[in-house]
Structures are given as C-alpha cells and as structure tokens.
Short mmCIF file of C-alpha atoms in Angstrom, two decimals:
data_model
loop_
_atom_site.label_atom_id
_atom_site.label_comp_id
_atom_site.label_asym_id
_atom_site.label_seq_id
_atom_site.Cartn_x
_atom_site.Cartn_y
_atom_site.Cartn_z
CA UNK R 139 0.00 0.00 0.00
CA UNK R 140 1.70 3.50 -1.15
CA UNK R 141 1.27 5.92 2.11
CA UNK R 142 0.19 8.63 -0.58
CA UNK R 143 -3.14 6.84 -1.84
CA UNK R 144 -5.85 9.12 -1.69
CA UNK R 145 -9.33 8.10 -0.46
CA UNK R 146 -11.11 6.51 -3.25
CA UNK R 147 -12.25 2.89 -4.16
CA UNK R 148 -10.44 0.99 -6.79
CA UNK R 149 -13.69 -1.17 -8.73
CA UNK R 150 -12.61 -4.21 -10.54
CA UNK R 151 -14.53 -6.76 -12.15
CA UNK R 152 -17.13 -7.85 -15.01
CA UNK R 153 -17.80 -4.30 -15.61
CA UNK R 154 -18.75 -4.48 -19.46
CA UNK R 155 -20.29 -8.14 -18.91
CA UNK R 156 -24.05 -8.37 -20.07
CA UNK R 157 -24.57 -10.46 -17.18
CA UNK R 158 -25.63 -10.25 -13.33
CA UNK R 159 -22.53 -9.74 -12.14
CA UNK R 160 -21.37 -7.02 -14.59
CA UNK R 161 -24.58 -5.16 -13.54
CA UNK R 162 -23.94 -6.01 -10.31
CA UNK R 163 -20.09 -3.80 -11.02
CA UNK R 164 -21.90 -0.88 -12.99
CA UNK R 165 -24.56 -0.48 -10.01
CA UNK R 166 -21.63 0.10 -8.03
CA UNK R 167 -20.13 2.60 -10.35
CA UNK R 168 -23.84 4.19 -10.76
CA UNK R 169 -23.75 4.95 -7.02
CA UNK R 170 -20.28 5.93 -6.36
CA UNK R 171 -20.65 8.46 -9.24
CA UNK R 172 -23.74 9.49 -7.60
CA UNK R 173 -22.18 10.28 -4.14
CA UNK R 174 -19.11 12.04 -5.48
CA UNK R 175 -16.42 8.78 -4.62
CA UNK R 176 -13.40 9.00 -6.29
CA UNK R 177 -12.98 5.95 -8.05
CA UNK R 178 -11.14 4.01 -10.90
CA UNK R 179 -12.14 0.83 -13.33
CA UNK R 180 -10.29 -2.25 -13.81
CA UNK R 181 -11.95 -3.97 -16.33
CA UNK R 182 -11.65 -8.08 -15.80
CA UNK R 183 -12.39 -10.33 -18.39
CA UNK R 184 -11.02 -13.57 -17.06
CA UNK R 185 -13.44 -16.03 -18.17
CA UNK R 186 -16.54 -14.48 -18.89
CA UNK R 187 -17.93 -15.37 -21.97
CA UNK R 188 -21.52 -12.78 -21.81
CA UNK R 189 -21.38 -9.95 -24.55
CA UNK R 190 -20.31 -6.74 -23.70
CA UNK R 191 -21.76 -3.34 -22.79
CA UNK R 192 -19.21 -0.50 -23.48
CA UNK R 193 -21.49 1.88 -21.64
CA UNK R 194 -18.99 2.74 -18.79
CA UNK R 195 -17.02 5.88 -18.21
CA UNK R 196 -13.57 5.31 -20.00
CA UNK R 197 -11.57 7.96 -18.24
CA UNK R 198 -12.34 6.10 -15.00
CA UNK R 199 -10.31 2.81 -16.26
CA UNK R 200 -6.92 3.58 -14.76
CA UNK R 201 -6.18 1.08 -12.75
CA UNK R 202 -5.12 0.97 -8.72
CA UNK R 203 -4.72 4.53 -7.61
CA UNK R 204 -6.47 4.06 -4.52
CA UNK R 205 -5.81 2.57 -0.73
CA UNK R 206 -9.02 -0.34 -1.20
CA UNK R 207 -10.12 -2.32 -3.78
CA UNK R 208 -13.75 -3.75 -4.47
CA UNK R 209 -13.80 -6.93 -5.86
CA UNK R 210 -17.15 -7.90 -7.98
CA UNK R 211 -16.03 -11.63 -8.90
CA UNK R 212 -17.64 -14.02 -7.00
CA UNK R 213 -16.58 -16.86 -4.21
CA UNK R 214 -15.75 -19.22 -6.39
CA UNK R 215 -13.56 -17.25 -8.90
CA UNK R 216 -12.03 -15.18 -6.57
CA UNK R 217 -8.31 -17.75 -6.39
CA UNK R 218 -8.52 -18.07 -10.35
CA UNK R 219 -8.49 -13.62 -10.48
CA UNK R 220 -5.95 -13.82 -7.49
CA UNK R 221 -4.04 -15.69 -10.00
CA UNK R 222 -4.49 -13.93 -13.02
CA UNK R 223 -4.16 -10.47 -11.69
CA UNK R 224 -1.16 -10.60 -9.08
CA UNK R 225 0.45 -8.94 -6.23
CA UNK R 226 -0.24 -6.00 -7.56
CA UNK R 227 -4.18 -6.47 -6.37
CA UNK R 228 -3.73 -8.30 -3.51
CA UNK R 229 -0.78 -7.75 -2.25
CA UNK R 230 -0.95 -4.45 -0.33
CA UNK R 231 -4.10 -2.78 -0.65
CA UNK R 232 -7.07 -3.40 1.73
CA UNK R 233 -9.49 -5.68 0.23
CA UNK R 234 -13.65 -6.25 -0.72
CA UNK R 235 -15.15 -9.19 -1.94
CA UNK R 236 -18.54 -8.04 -3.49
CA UNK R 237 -20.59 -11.33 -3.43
CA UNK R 238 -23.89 -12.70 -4.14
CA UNK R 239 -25.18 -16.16 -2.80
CA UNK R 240 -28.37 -17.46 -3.11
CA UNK R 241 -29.13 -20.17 -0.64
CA UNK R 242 -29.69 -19.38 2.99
CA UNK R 243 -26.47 -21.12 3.67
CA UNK R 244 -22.77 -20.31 2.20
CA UNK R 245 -20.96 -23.52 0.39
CA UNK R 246 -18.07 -24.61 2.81
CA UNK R 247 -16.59 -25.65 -0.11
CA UNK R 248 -15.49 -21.48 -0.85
CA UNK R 249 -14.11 -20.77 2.76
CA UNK R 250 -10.57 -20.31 1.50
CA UNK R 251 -12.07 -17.23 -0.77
CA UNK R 252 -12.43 -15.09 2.69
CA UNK R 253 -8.85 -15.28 2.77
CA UNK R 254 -7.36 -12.78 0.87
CA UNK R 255 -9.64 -10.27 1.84
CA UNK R 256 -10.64 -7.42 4.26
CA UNK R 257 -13.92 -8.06 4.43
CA UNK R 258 -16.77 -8.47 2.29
CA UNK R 259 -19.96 -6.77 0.67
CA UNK R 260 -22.96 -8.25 -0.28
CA UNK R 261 -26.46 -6.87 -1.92
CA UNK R 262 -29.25 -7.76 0.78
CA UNK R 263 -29.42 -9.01 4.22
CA UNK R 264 -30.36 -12.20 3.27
CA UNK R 265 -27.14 -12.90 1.39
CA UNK R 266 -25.07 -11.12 4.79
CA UNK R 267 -26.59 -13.92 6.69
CA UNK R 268 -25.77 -16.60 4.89
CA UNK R 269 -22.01 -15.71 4.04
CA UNK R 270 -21.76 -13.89 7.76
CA UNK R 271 -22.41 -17.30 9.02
CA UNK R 272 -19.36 -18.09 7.61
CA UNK R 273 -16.91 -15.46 7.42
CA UNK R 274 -13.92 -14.65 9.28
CA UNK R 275 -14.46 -10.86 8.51
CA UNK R 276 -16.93 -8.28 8.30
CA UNK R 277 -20.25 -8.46 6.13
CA UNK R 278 -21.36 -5.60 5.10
CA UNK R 279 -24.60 -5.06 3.20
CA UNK R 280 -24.09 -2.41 0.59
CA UNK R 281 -27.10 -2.99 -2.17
CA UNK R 282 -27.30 -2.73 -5.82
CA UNK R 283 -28.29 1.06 -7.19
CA UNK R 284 -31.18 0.96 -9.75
CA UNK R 285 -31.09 3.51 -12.18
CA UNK R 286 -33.85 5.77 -11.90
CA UNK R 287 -36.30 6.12 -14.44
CA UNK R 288 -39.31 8.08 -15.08
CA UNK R 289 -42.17 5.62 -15.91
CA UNK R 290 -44.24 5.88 -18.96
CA UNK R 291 -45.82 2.94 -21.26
CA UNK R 292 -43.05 1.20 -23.71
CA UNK R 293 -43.24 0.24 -27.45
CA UNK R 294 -44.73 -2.35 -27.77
CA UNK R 295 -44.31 -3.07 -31.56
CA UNK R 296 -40.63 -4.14 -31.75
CA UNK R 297 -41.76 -7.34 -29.56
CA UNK R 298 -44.54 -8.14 -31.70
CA UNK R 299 -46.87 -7.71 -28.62
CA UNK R 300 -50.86 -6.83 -29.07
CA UNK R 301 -51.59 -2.84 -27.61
CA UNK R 302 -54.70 -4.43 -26.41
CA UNK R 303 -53.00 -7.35 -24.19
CA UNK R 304 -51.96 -7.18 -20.48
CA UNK R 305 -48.94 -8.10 -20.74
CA UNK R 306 -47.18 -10.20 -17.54
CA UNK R 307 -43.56 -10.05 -18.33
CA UNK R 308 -41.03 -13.16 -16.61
CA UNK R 309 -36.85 -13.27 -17.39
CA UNK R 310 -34.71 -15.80 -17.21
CA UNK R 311 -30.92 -16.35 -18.23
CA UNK R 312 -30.08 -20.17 -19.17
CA UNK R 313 -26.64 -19.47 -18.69
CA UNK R 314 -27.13 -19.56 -15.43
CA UNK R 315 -29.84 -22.02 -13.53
CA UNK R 316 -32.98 -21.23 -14.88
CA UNK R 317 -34.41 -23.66 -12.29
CA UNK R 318 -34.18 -21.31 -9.80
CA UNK R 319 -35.94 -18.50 -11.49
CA UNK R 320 -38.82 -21.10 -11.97
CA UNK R 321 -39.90 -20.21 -15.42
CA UNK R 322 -41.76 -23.18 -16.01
CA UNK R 323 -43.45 -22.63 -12.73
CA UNK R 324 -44.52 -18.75 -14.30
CA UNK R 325 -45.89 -20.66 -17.16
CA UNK R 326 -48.10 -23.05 -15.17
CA UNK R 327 -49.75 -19.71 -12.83
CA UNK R 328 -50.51 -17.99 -16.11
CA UNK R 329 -52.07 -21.08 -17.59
CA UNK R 330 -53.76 -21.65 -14.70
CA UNK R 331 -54.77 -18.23 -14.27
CA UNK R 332 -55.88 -17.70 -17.87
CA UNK R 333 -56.31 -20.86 -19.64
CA UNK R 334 -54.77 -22.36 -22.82
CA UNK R 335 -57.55 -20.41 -24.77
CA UNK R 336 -56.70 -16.74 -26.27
CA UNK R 337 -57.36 -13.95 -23.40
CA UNK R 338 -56.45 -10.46 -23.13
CA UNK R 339 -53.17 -11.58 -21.21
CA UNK R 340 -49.86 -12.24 -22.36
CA UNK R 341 -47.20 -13.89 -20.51
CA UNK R 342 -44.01 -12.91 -22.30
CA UNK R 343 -40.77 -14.70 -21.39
CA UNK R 344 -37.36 -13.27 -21.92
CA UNK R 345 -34.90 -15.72 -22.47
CA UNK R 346 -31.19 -15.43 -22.56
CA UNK R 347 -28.52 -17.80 -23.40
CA UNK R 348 -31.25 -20.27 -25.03
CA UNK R 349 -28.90 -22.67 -26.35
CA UNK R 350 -27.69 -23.40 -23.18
CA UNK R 351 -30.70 -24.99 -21.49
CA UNK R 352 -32.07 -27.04 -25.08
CA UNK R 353 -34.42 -29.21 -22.83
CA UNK R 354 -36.16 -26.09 -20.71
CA UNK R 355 -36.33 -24.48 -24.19
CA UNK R 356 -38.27 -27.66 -25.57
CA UNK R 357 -40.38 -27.25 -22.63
CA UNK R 358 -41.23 -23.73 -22.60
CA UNK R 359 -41.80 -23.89 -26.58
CA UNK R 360 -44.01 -26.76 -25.84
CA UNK R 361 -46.19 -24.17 -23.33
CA UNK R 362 -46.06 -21.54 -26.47
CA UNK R 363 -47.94 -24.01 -29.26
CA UNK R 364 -50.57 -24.82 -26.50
CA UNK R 365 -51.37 -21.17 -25.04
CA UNK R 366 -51.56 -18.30 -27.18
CA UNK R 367 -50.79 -16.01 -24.77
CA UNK R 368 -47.40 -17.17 -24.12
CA UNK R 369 -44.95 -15.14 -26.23
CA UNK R 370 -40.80 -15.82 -25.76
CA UNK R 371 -38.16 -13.39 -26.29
CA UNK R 372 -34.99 -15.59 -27.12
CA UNK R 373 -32.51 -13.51 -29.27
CA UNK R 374 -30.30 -11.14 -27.41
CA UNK R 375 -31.74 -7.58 -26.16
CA UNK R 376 -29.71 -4.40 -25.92
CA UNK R 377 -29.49 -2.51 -22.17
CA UNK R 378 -31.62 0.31 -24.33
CA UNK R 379 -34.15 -2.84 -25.88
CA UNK R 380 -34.27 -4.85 -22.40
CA UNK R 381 -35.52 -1.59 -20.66
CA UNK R 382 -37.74 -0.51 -23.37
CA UNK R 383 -39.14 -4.79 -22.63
CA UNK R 384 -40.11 -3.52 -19.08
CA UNK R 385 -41.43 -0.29 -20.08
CA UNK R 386 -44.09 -1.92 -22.76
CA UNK R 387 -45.35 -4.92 -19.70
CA UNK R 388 -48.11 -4.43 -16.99
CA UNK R 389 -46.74 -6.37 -14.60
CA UNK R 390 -43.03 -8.43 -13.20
CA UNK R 391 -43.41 -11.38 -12.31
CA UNK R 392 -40.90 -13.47 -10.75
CA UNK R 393 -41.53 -16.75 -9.12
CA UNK R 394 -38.34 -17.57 -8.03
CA UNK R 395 -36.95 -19.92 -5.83
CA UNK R 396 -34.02 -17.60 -4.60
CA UNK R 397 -32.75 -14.61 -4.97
CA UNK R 398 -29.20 -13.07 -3.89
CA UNK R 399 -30.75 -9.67 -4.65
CA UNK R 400 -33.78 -9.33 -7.41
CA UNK R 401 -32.42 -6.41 -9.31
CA UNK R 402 -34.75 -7.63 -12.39
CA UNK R 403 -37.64 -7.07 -9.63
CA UNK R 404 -36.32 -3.57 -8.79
CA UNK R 405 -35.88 -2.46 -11.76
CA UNK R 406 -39.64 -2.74 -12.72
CA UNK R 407 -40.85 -1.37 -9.53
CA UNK R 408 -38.76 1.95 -9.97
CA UNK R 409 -40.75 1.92 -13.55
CA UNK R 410 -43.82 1.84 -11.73
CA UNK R 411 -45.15 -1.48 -12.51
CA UNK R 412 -47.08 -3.94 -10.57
CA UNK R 413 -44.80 -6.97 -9.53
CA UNK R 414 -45.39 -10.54 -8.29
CA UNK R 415 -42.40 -12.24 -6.84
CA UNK R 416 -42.19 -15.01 -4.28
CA UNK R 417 -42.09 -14.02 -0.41
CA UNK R 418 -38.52 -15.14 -0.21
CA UNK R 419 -35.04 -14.19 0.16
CA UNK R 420 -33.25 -10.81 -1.23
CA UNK R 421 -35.54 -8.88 -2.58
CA UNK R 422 -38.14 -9.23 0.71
CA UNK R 423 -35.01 -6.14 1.34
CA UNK R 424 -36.98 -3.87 -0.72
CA UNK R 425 -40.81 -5.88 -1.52
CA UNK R 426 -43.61 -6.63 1.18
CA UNK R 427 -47.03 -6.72 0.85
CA UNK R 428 -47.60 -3.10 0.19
CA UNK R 429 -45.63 -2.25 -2.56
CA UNK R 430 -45.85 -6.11 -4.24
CA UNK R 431 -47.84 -9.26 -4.50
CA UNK R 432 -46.13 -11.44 -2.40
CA UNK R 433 -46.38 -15.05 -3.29
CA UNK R 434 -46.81 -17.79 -0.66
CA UNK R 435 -43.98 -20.39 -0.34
CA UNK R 436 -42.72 -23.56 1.35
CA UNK R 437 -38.75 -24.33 1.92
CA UNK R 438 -38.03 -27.70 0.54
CA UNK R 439 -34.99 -29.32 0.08
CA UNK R 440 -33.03 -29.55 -3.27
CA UNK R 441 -33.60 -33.11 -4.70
CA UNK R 442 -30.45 -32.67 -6.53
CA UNK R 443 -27.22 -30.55 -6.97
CA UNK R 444 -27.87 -27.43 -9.50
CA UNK R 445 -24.83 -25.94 -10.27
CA UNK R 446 -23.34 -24.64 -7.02
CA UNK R 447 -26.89 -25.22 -5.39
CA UNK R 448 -26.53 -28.25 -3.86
CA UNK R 449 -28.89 -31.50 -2.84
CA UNK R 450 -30.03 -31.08 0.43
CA UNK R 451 -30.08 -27.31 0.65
CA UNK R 452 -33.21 -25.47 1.05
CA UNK R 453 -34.99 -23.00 -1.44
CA UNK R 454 -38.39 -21.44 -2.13
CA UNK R 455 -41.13 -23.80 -3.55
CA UNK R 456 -43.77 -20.85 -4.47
CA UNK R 457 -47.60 -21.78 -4.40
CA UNK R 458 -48.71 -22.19 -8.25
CA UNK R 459 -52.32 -21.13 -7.32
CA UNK R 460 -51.49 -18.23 -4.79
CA UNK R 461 -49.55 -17.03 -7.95
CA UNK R 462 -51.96 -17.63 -10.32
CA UNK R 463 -54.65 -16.24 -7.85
CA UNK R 464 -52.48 -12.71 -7.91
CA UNK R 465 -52.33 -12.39 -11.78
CA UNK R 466 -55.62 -12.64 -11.58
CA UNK R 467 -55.62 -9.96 -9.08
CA UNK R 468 -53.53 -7.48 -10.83
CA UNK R 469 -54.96 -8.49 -14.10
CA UNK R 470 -58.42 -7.37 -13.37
CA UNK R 471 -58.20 -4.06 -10.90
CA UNK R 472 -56.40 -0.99 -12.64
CA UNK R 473 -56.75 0.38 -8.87
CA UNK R 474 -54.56 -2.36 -7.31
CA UNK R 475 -51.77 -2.29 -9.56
CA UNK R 476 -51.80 1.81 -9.82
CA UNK R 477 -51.13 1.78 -5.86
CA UNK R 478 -48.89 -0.84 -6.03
CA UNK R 479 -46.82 0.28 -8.33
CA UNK R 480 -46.87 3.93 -6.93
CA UNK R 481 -45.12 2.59 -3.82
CA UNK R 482 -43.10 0.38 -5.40
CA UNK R 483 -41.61 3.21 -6.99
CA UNK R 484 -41.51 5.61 -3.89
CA UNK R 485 -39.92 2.67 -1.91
CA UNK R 486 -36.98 1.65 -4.70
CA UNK R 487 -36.34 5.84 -5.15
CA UNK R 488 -35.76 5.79 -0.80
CA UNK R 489 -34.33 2.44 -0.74
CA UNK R 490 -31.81 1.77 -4.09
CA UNK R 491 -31.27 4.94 -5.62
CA UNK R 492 -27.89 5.59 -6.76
CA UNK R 493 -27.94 8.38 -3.94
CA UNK R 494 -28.73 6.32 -1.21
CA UNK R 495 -26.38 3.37 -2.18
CA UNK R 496 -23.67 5.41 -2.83
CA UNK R 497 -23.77 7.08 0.43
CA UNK R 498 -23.68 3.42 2.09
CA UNK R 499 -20.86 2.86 0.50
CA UNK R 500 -19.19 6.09 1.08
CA UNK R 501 -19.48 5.73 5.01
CA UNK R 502 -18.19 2.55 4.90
CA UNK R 503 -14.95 4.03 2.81
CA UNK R 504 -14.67 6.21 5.68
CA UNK R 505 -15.08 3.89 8.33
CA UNK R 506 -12.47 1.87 6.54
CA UNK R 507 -9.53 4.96 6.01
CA UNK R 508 -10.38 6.35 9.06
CA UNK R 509 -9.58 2.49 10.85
CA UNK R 510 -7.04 1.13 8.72
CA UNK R 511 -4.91 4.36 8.24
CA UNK R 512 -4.86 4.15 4.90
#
C-alpha cells in the first residue's frame, strides 16, 4: 500500500459483462458516481464469456490509484483472479469481496475465498446472513443502485406484442440455472390463471442464453404451441431494448426460488409497474405486501445438486395457485396495480437509488480509512 493513496475505491470486475454480475459492477459505479467517490475501473475479463456493454465511463479505467479495492467476482472465482491479476491487487491494498449467494447457507466448499480479503460486501441481508455465518471478517450489506427512471408505457411493436394485451412479463438467463428462477413454474400460474384459450393476457418470457438450457427451451416452446398467450423473447436484447421490454409490460413477475438480490424485480418497480415475486429471500429487502404481490412459499430441500446449489439445501417452492390467484388480481383491478406500483416506486427511489447506495458505501470508505490508516 503506497502511504500517498488518496481516499477513493479501486472497482474491478465484469464491468462491461451483459450479465448479473457485470450489472452487479456498474450499479456500483452508478452509485459511487452518484455520491461524489473518487474511483477508478479495472476492467476483468477472465473467463466471462456474456457480450459486452461499453457503456462505462472510460476515463475512469486507470487502474489501482487508490488505498481499497472492491472486488465484484464471485466466491468461487475469486483464487482463479488472485491468479491472473497478481500482487499487484492483492498484495498491499485493503481488500472487498462483493458477493452474491443465493441459498440461505454459504458452500463450505469457498471458505478459503475469505482469505485474501478485508472483508466483504454483499447486496441484501439475506445474502449477509448466509455468508456472515461463515466469514472470518466483516459483512457488510451495501445494495445494488437501480437507475432511476421516469415511468411511462413502452413500445410495444418491436416485440410483436398486441396494444390491447396485459402483458405479464417473466426473465430468465439459461446461462445460469434457470431452475431457480422457476420459469416453467410462471408458465403453469398464467395457464392456470388464464387458460390455454386466447385472453387479453400475455405472458411474455425473456430468455437469454437459449442454447444453453435445449431441454427447458423444448419445454417452454411446448407451453407456447398450447397457449396463445405465451410469447418468448430468445434472441439477445440491448441494455436500451431490455428496458424498453419492461417499459411496454403491466406487470413483473418473478416466481423464483431464490434470490441473492432481485435487481430484475427492482428495476420494474422503480418503472412503476405492478410486480409478483415469491415471499422469499433478497428482494423481501426492498418488496412486502404493500408495494408487491407477495407469493406464498414452502422451503423444501433440493432433490439434486444445480450448479453450485446443492442437494439437500433449502430453497423457495412458491404456491402455483397463490400465484396464479395474484395475476388474476392485478390483471383485473387498474386500482390495485396503480397503488402498487406507486409505492413500489416511492420505496426503490428511498431504498436503491444511486444516492442512497452510494452514500452506504461512502461511510463505509470512511469507516475503513479512518480504521485502517490508509
């Protein structure tokens, strides 16, 4: 650590990445820019294989000018960019993990991770209890920023979507596990909800990465030919074209099984929009029953690994007809879904604006300078 470094926060990670965690980097950069930080951009590449947004500020990527560094690669890549990027990032400076986990319990199997770092940050309280449970240093809970937005109805024609429909709108990315976003389970509320006949609803399903997940595709396609009202989105979306998605849908639904954070979920209450999303796990941070339609839920245990989720471990089994009952709901009073998604906005503007988030994190900077001498 050079005596001379100035108070600031060195950000490195996925920061162009189309993917969770590169929005998970540009949220931080979002709020640090918001709350005056100082700050500089290492942009790491080291395996990712998501496209690329080149939306970031380019005079920021300059490398390590500052006493502490913020880390936004997970647990279990954290000794592969130890190796890759050297002694020059984690030799001397102090250093933040920025993770996201979501089970209710951290894998043993990343313990060593914690140990080339300070201390670590993650995006809701449930994820700080599950890798505080674990950790040898602090767990901070420093959220994701959502860019505010004024609402207003999207464009509807470049998704081939009928101006007359209500329009429920459910992501997914296959590249990940699209298990626990539950999409088939989305499918079966709106069918039960509305029927395999036409209606004025549309379920619309945004896929990404479709060729990774063949047999979920099959499955979901399978849905499509046998309700109308099913539409999916599977070729790639800009930032501008993923936005403009949200903008043109009534309502978010997410019927997840677990969620680290639910910045998909935020991101359509700050437009405004009604949301559905299971009763469970990050995003109960920033939805409750006021501002969302909470979906009832048992725990059950995994019947087999997924991924890094493995058998044994508990996640969210959300009730099919509670769910189905609420797009009902939502689908049929304009009144519920205009108060709902009034709050929902109010609450995400208080809660995860850049503002706020960035000074959380700011705080904490000082906390850390003022304690480390650095």
């Amino acid at each position: 650590m050079q005596a001379e470094a100035i108070q600031g926060l060195n950000v490195i990670g996925y920061v162009r990445a189309e993917s969770g965690v590169g929005e998970s980097a540009r949220s931080t950069l979002r709020a640090l820019k918001a709350a005056g930080v100082e700050h500089s951009i290492v942009d790491y590449r080291y395996g990712n294989v998501s496209r690329m947004d080149e939306a970031i500020d380019e005079t920021k990527l300059n490398g390590l000018r500052f006493g502490v560094s913020l880390f936004h690669i997970n647990a279990d890549q954290l000794a592969i960019a130890q190796e890759a990027l050297g002694e020059d990032f984690f030799g001397r400076n102090y250093r933040i993990g920025y993770w996201a986990w979501e089970l209710g319990r951290f894998p043993d199997s990343w313990q060593s991770a914690f140990s080339c770092l300070h201390e670590v940050w993650v995006p809701s309280t449930f994820c700080q209890r599950a890798v505080a449970a674990k950790s040898p240093v602090p767990v901070v809970c420093i959220p994701h920023s959502v860019e505010i937005v004024n609402p207003g109805p999207g464009d509807r024609r470049p998704f081939g979507l009928r101006e007359d429909s209500f329009v429920f709108l459910a992501m997914a990315d296959m590249l990940s596990i699209p298990e626990r976003k539950n999409t088939l389970g989305t499918v079966e509320a709106f069918m039960r909800a509305f029927g395999g006949t036409q209606s004025a609803a549309q379920l619309v399903l945004k896929l990404s990465n479709p060729e990774r997940r063949p047999d979920i595709m099959e499955a979901l396609h399978d849905c499509a030919q046998r309700c109308r009202g099913i539409v999916l989105i599977d070729r790639y979306l800009s930032r501008s074209e993923m936005s403009g998605l949200i903008d043109a849908a009534d309502c978010f639904v997410s019927l997840h099984r677990s969620e680290g954070f639910g910045l998909g979920i935020a991101e359509a209450m700050v437009r405004e929009k009604a949301v559905i999303a299971t009763g469970w796990s990050g995003n109960m941070d920033f939805t409750h029953v006021g501002n969302a339609m909470v979906v009832d839920y048992q725990l059950i245990e995994l019947d087999r690994d997924y991924g890094p989720y493995a058998k044994g471990e508990m996640w969210a089994d959300p009730s099919i007809d509670d769910a189905a009952a609420k797009m009902r709901a939502v689908f049929e009073s304009v009144d519920l879904r205009t108060r709902l998604g009034r709050r929902a906005r109010a609450d995400c503007m208080r809660l995860l604006s850049p503002e706020a988030i960035g000074r959380a994190a700011r705080e904490r900077l000082q906390r850390i300078y003022s304690i480390s001498g650095r």
